[in-house]
XYZ file of C-alpha atoms in Angstrom:
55
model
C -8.776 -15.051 6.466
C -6.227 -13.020 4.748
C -3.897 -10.880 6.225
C -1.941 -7.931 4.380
C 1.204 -6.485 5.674
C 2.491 -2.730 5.080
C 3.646 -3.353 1.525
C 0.530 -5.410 0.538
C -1.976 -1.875 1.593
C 0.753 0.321 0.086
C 0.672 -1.337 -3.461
C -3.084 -1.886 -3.597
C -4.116 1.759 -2.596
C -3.301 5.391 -1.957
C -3.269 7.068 1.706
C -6.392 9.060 0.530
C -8.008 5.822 -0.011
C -7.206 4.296 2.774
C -9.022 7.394 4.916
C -11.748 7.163 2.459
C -12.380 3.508 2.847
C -12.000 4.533 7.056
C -14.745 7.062 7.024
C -16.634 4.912 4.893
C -16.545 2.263 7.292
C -17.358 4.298 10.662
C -20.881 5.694 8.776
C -21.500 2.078 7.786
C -20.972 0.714 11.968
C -22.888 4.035 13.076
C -25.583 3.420 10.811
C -25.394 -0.287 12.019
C -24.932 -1.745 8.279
C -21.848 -3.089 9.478
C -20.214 -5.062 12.073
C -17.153 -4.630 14.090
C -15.292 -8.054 15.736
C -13.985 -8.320 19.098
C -10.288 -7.519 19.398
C -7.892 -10.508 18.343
C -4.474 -11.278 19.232
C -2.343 -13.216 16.585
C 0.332 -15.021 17.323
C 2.863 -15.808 15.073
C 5.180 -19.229 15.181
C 8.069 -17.528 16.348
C 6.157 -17.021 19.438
C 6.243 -13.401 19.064
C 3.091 -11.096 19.444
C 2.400 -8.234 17.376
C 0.528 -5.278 18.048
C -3.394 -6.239 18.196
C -5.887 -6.051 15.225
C -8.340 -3.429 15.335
C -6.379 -0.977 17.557
């Protein structure tokens, strides 16, 4: 799995994009062409946790 950080999403595509690629995604999951995962917590090795994916 790879996981992008602010900088990564900001260098590889525009805010416009980023909505596009949103709206995009939400027809796919209505339509059921797509599939959303449960909620995940990662934990990092300083034992910190950061806010949850897909929130």
């Amino acid at each position: 799995m790879l996981f992008l950080n602010d900088a990564d999403i900001q260098r590889l595509m525009t805010m416009l994009e980023a909505i596009n690629a949103v709206k995009e995604a939400f027809k796919e999951l209505y339509f059921g062409k797509a599939v959303l995962p449960e909620r995940t917590t990662l934990k990092l090795k300083n034992g910190t946790y950061p806010k949850r994916a897909h929130t």
